[in-house]
PDB file of C-alpha atoms in Angstrom:
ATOM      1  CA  UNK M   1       0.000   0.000   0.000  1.00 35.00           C
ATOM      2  CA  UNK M   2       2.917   2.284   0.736  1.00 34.00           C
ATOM      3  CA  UNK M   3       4.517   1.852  -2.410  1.00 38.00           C
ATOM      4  CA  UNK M   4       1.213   2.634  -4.378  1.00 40.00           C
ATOM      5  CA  UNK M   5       0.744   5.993  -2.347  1.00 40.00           C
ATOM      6  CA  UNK M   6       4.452   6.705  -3.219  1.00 40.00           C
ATOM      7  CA  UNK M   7       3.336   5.701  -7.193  1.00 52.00           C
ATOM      8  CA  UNK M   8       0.398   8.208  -6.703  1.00 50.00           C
ATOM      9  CA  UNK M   9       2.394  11.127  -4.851  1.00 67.00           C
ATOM     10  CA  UNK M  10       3.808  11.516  -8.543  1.00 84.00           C
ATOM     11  CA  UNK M  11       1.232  13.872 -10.738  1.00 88.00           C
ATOM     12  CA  UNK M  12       2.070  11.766 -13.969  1.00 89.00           C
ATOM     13  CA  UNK M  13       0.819   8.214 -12.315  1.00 91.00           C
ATOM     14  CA  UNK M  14      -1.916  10.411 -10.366  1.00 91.00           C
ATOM     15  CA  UNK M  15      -3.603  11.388 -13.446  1.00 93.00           C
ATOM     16  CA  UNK M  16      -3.323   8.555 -15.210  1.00 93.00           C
ATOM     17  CA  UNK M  17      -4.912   5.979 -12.046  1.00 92.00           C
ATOM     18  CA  UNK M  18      -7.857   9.032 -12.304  1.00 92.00           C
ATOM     19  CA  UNK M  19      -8.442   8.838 -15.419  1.00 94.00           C
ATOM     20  CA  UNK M  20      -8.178   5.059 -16.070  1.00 91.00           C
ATOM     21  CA  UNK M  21      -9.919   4.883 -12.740  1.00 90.00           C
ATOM     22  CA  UNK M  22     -13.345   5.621 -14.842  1.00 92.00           C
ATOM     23  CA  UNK M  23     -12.446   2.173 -16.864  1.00 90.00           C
ATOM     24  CA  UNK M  24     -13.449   0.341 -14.173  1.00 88.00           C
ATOM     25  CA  UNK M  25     -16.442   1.981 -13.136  1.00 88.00           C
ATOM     26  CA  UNK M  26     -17.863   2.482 -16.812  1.00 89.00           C
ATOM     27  CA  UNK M  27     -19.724  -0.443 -18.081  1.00 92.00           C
ATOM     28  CA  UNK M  28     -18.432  -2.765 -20.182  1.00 89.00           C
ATOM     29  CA  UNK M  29     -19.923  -1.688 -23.723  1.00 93.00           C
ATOM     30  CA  UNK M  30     -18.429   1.584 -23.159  1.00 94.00           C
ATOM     31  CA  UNK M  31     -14.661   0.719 -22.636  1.00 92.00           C
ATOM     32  CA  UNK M  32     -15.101  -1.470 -25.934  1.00 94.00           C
ATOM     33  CA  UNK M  33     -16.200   1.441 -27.197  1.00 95.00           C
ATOM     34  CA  UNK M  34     -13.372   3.801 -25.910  1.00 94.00           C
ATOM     35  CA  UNK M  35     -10.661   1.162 -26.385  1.00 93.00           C
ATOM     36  CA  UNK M  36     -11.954   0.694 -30.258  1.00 95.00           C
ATOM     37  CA  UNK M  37     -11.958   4.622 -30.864  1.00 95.00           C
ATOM     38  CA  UNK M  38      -8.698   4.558 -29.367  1.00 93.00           C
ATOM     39  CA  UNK M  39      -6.397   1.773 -31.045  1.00 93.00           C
ATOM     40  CA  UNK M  40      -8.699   2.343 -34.460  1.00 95.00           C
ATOM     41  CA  UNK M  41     -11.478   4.423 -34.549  1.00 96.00           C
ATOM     42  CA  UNK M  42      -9.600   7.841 -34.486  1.00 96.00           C
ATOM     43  CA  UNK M  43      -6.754   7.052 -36.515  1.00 96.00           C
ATOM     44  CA  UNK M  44      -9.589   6.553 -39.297  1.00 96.00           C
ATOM     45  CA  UNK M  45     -11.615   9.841 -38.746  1.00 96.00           C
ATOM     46  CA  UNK M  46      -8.120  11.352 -39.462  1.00 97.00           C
ATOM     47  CA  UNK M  47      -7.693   9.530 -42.981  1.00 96.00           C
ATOM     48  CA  UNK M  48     -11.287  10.629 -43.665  1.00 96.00           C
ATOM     49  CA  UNK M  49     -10.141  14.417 -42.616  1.00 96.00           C
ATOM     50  CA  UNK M  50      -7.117  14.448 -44.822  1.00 96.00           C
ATOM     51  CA  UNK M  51      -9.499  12.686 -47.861  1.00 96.00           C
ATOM     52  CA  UNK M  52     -11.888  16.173 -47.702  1.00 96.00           C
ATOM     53  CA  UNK M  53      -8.829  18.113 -46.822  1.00 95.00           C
ATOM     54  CA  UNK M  54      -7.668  16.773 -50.509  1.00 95.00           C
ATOM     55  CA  UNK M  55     -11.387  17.185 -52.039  1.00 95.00           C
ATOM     56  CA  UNK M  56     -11.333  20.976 -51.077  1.00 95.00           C
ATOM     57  CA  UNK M  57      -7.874  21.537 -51.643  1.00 94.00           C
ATOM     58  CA  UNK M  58      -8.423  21.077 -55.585  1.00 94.00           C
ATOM     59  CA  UNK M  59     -10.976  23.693 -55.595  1.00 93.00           C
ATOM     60  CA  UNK M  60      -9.356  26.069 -54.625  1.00 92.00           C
ATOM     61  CA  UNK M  61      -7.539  28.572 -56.595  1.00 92.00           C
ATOM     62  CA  UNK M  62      -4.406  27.991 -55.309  1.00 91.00           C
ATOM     63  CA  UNK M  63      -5.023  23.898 -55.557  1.00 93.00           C
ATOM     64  CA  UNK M  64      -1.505  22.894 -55.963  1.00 94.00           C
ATOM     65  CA  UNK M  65       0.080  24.988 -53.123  1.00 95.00           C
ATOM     66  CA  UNK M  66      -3.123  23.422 -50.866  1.00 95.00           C
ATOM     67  CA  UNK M  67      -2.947  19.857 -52.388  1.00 96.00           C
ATOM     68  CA  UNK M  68       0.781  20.021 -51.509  1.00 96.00           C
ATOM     69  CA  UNK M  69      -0.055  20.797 -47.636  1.00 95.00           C
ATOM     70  CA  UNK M  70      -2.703  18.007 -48.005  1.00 96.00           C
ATOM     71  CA  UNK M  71       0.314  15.571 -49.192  1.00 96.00           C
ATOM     72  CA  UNK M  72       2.588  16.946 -46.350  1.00 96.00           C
ATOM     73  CA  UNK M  73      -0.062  15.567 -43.695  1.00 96.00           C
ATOM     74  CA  UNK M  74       0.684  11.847 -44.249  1.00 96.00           C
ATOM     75  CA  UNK M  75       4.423  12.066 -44.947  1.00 96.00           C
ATOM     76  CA  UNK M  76       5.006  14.196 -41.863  1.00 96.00           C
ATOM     77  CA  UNK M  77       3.252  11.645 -39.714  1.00 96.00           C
ATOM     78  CA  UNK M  78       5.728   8.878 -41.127  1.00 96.00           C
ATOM     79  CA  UNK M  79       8.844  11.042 -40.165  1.00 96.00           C
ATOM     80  CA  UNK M  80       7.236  11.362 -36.742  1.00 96.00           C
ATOM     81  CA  UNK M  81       7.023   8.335 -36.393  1.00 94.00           C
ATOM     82  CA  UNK M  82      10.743   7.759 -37.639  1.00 96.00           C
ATOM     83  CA  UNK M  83      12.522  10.238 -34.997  1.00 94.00           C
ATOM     84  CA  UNK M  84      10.139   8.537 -32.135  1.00 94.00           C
ATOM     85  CA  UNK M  85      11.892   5.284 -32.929  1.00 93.00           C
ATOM     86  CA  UNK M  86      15.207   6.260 -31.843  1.00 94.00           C
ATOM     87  CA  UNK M  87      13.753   8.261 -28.374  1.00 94.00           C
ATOM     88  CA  UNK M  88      11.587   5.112 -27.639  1.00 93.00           C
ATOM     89  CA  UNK M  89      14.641   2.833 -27.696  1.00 93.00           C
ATOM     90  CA  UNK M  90      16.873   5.422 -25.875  1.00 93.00           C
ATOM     91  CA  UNK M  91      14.101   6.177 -23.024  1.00 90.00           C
ATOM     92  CA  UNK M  92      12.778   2.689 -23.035  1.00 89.00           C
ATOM     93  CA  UNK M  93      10.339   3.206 -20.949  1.00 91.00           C
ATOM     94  CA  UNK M  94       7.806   0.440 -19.834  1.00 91.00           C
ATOM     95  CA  UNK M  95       3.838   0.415 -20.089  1.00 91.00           C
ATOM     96  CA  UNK M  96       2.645   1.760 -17.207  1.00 92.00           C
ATOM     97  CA  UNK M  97       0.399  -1.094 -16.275  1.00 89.00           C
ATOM     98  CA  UNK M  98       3.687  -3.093 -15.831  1.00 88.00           C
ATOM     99  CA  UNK M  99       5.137  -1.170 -12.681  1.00 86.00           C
ATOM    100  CA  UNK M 100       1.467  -0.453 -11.533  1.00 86.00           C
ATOM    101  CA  UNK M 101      -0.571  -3.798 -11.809  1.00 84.00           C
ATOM    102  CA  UNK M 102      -3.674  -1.812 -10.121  1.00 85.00           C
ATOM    103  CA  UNK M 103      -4.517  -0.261 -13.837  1.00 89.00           C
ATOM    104  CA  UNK M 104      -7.649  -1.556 -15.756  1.00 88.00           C
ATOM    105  CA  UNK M 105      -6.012  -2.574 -19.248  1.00 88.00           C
ATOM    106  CA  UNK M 106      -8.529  -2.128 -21.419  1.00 88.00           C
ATOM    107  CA  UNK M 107      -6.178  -3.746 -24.450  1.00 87.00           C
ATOM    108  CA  UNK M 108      -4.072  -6.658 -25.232  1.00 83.00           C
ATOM    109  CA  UNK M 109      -1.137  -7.187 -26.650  1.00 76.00           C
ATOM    110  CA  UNK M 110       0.910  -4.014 -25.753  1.00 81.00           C
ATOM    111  CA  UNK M 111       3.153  -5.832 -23.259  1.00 80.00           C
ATOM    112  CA  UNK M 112       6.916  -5.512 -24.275  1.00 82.00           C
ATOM    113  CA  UNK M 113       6.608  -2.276 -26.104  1.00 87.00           C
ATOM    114  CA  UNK M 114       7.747   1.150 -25.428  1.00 89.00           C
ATOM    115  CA  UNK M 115       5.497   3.447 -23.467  1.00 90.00           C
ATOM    116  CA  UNK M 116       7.410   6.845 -24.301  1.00 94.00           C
ATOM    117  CA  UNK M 117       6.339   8.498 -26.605  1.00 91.00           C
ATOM    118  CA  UNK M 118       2.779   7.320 -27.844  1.00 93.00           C
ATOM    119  CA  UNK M 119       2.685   6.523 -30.860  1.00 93.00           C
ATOM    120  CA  UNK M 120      -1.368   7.461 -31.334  1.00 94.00           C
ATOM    121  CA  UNK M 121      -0.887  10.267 -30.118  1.00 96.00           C
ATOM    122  CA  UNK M 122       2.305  11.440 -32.155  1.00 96.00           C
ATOM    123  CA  UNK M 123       0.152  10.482 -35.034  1.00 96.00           C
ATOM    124  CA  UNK M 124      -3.275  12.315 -34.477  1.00 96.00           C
ATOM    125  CA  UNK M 125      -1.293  15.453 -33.304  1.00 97.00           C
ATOM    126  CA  UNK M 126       0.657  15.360 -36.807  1.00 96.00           C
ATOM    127  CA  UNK M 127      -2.706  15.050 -38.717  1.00 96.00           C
ATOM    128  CA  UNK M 128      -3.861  17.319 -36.905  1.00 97.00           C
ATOM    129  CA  UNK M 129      -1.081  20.193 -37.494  1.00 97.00           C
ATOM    130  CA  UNK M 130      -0.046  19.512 -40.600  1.00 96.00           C
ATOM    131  CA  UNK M 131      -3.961  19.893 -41.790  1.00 96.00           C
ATOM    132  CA  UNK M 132      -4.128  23.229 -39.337  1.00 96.00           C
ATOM    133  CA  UNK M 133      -1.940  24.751 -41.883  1.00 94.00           C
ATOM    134  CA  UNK M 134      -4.196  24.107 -45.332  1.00 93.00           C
ATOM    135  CA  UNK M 135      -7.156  24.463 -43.658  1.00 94.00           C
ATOM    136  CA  UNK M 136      -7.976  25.748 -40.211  1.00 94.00           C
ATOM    137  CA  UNK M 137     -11.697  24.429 -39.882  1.00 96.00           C
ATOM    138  CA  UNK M 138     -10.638  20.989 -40.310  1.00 96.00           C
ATOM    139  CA  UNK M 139      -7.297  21.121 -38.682  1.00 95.00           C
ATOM    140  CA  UNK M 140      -9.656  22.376 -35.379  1.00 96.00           C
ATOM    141  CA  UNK M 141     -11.887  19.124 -35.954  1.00 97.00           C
ATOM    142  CA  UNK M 142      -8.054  16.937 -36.107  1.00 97.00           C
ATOM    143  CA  UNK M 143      -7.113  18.764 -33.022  1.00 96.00           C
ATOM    144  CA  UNK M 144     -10.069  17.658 -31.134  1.00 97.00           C
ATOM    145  CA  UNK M 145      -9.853  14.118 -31.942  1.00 97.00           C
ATOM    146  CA  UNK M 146      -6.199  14.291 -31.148  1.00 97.00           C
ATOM    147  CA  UNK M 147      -7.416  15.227 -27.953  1.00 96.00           C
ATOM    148  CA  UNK M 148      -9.521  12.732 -27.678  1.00 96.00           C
ATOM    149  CA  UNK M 149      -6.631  10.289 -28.587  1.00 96.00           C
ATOM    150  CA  UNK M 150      -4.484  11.144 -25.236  1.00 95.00           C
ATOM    151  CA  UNK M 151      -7.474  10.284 -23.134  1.00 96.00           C
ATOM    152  CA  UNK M 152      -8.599   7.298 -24.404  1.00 95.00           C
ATOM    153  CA  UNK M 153      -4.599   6.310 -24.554  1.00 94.00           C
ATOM    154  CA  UNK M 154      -4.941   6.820 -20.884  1.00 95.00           C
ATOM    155  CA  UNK M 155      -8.396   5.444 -20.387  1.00 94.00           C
ATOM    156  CA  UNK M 156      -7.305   2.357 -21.643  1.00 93.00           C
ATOM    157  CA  UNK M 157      -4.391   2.090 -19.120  1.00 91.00           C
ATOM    158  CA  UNK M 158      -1.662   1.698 -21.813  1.00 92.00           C
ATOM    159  CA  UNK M 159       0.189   5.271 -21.694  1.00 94.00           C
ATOM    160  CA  UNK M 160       1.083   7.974 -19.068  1.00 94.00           C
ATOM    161  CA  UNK M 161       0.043  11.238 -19.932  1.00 96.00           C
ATOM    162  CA  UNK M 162       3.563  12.470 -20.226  1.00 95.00           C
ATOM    163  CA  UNK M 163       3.490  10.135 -23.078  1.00 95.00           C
ATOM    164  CA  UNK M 164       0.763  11.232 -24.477  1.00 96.00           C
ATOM    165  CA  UNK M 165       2.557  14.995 -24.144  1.00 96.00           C
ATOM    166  CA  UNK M 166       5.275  13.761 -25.783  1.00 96.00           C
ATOM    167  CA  UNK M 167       3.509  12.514 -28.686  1.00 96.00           C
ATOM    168  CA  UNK M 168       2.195  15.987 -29.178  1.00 97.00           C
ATOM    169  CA  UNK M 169       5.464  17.367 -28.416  1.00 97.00           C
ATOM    170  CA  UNK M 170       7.560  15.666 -30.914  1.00 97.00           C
ATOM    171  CA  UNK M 171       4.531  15.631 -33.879  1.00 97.00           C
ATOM    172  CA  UNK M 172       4.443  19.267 -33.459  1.00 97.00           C
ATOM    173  CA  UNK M 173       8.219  19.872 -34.064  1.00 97.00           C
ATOM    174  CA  UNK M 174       8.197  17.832 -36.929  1.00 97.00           C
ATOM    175  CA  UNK M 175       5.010  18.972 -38.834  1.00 97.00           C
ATOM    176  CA  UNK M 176       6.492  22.802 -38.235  1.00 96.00           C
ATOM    177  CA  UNK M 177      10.098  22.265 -38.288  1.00 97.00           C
ATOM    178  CA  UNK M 178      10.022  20.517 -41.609  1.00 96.00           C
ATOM    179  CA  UNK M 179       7.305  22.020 -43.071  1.00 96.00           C
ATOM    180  CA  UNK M 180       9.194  24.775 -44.905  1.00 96.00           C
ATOM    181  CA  UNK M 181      11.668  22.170 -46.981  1.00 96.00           C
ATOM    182  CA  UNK M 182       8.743  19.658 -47.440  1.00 96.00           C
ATOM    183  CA  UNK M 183       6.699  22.437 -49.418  1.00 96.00           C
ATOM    184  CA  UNK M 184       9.863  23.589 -51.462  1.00 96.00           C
ATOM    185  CA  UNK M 185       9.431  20.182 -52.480  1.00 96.00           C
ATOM    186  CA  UNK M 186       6.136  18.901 -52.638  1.00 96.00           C
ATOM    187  CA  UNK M 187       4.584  22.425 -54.253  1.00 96.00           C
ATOM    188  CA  UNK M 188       6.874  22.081 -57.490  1.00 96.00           C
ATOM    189  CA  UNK M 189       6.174  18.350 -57.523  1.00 96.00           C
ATOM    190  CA  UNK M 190       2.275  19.037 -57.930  1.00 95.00           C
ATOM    191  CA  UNK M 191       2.248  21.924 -60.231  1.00 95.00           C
ATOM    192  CA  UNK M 192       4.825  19.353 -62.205  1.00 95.00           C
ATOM    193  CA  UNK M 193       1.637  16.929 -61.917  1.00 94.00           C
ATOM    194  CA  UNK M 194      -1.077  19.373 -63.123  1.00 92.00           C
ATOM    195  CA  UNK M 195       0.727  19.424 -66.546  1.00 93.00           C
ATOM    196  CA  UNK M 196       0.463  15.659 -67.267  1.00 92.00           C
ATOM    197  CA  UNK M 197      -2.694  13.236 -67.326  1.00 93.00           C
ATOM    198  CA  UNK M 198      -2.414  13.430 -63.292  1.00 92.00           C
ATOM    199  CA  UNK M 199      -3.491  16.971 -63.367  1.00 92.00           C
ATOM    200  CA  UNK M 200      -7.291  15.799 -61.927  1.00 93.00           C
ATOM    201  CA  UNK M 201      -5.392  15.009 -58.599  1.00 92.00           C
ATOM    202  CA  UNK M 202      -3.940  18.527 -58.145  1.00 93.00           C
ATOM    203  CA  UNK M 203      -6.644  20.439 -59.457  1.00 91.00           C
ATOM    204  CA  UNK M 204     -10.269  20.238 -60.186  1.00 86.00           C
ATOM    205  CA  UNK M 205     -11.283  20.962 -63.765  1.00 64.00           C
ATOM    206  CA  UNK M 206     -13.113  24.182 -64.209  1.00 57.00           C
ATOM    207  CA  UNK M 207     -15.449  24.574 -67.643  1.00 44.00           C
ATOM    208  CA  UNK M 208     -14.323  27.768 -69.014  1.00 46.00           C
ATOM    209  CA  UNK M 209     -16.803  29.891 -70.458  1.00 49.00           C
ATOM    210  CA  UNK M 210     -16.286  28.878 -74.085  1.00 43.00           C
ATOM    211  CA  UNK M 211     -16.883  25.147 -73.166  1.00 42.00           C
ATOM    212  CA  UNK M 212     -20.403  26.070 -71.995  1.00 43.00           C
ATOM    213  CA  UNK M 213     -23.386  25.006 -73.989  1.00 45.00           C
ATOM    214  CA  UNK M 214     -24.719  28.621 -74.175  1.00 43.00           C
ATOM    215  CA  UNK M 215     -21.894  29.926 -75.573  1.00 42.00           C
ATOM    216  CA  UNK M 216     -21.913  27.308 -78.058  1.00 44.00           C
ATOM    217  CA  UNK M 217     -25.058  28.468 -78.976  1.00 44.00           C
ATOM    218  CA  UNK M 218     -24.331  32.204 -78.769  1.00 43.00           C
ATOM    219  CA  UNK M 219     -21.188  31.938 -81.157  1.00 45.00           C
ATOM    220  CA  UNK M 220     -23.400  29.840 -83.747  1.00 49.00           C
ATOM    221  CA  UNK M 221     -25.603  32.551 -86.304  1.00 47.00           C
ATOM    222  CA  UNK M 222     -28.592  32.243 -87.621  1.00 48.00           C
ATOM    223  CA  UNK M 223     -29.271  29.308 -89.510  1.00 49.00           C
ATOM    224  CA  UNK M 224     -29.303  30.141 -93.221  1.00 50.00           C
ATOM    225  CA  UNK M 225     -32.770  29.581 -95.714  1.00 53.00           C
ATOM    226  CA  UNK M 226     -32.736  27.122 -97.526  1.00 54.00           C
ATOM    227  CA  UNK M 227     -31.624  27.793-101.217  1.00 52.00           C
ATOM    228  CA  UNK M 228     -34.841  28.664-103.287  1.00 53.00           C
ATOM    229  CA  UNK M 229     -34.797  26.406-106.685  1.00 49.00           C
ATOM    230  CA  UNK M 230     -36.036  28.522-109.344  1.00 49.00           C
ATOM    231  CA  UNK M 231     -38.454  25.989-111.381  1.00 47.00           C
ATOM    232  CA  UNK M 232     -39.184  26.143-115.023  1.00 42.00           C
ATOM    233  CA  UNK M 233     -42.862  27.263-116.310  1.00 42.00           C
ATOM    234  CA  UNK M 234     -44.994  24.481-117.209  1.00 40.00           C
ATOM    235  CA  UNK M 235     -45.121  25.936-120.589  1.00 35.00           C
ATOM    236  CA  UNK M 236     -41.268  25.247-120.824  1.00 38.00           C
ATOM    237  CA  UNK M 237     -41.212  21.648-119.191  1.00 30.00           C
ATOM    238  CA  UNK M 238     -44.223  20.758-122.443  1.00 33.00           C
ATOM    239  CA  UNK M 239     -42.412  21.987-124.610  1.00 32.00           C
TER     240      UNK M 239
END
């Protein structure tokens, strides 16, 4: 019992027993629920994001500048998750439900793995940013369900929160840090694209006002009368 108050004195493991406290309380339909939105359920509502992110991004004037922020979503969540490799294995920090047994683990499987940083979280937080920049309305919505990541990460008994910190920590670094160089790139790459048969990826095709029908119509004239045939008299057609 001593040992556990000592755990508890410590804000990070206080939160986290709080929070994963409501686990065990909850019924059990709703930590399926939590634990599913948290391993899955979020990570998809983020691909969904970044797939209208790309829809409006071609519509807009500027659609290969905003398709090439679009791009930089995905591709800064991989190098996030690159530089958290090295800082997982140099931390090394166990699951927390390993050095405090009390925890409700709402999840299987994550025994043996690195607690520091979270991984989830690292990834909704880089969604979340890197669509913040194209387009703030929907960059809002990815910062709420990055939010929303941290806790159920927690609620499920499988991260600390300064894990969950770090996640956003390191994301945020990379999306920003990187995100000058990944645009010198990526922007020339996908006005490059909008001059081949790729173009419909970049950029949405806008009728001009020639290819309307009404125009069509306006630039054709009158239609011509038919040519009158001058016939012969009867009188010539006897003779």
């Amino acid at each position: 019992m001593s040992t556990l108050l000592a755990d508890t004195s410590n804000p990070d493991v206080s939160l986290l027993y709080t929070i994963n406290g409501w686990a065990k309380v909850a019924p059990g339909w709703f930590d399926h629920l939590v634990s599913w939105t948290g391993e899955y359920g979020i990570l998809i509502g983020l691909l969904l994001l970044c797939l209208v992110g790309w829809l409006q991004a071609r519509r807009r004037p500027d659609a290969p500048v905003a398709v090439a922020g679009v791009l930089w979503a995905p591709i800064s969540v991989g190098l996030a998750e690159l530089a958290n490799l090295p800082i997982a294995a140099i931390v090394a920090r166990p699951r927390p439900f390993v050095d405090h047994p009390g925890l409700d683990v709402l999840v299987a499987g994550k025994a043996g793995t690195h607690s520091f940083v979270s991984d989830h979280s690292t990834i909704s937080m880089a969604f979340a940013v890197a669509l913040f920049l194209v387009n703030r309305r929907l960059g809002a919505i990815a910062g709420g369900l990055a939010l929303l990541q941290g806790f159920c990460r927690m609620f499920m008994g499988v991260h600390y929160p300064t894990d969950v910190l770090g996640g956003y920590a390191l994301a945020a670094a990379v999306v920003l840090l990187l995100a000058p160089i990944a645009m010198a790139v990526l922007v020339p790459f996908c006005h490059a694209v909008t001059r081949t048969a790729a173009a419909p990826l970049i950029t949405a095709q806008r009728p001009g006002p020639a290819d309307s029908g009404g125009s069509r119509r306006r630039r054709r004239g009158p239609a011509a009368p038919p040519a009158r045939t001058e016939r012969a008299p009867e009188s010539d057609l006897a003779a």
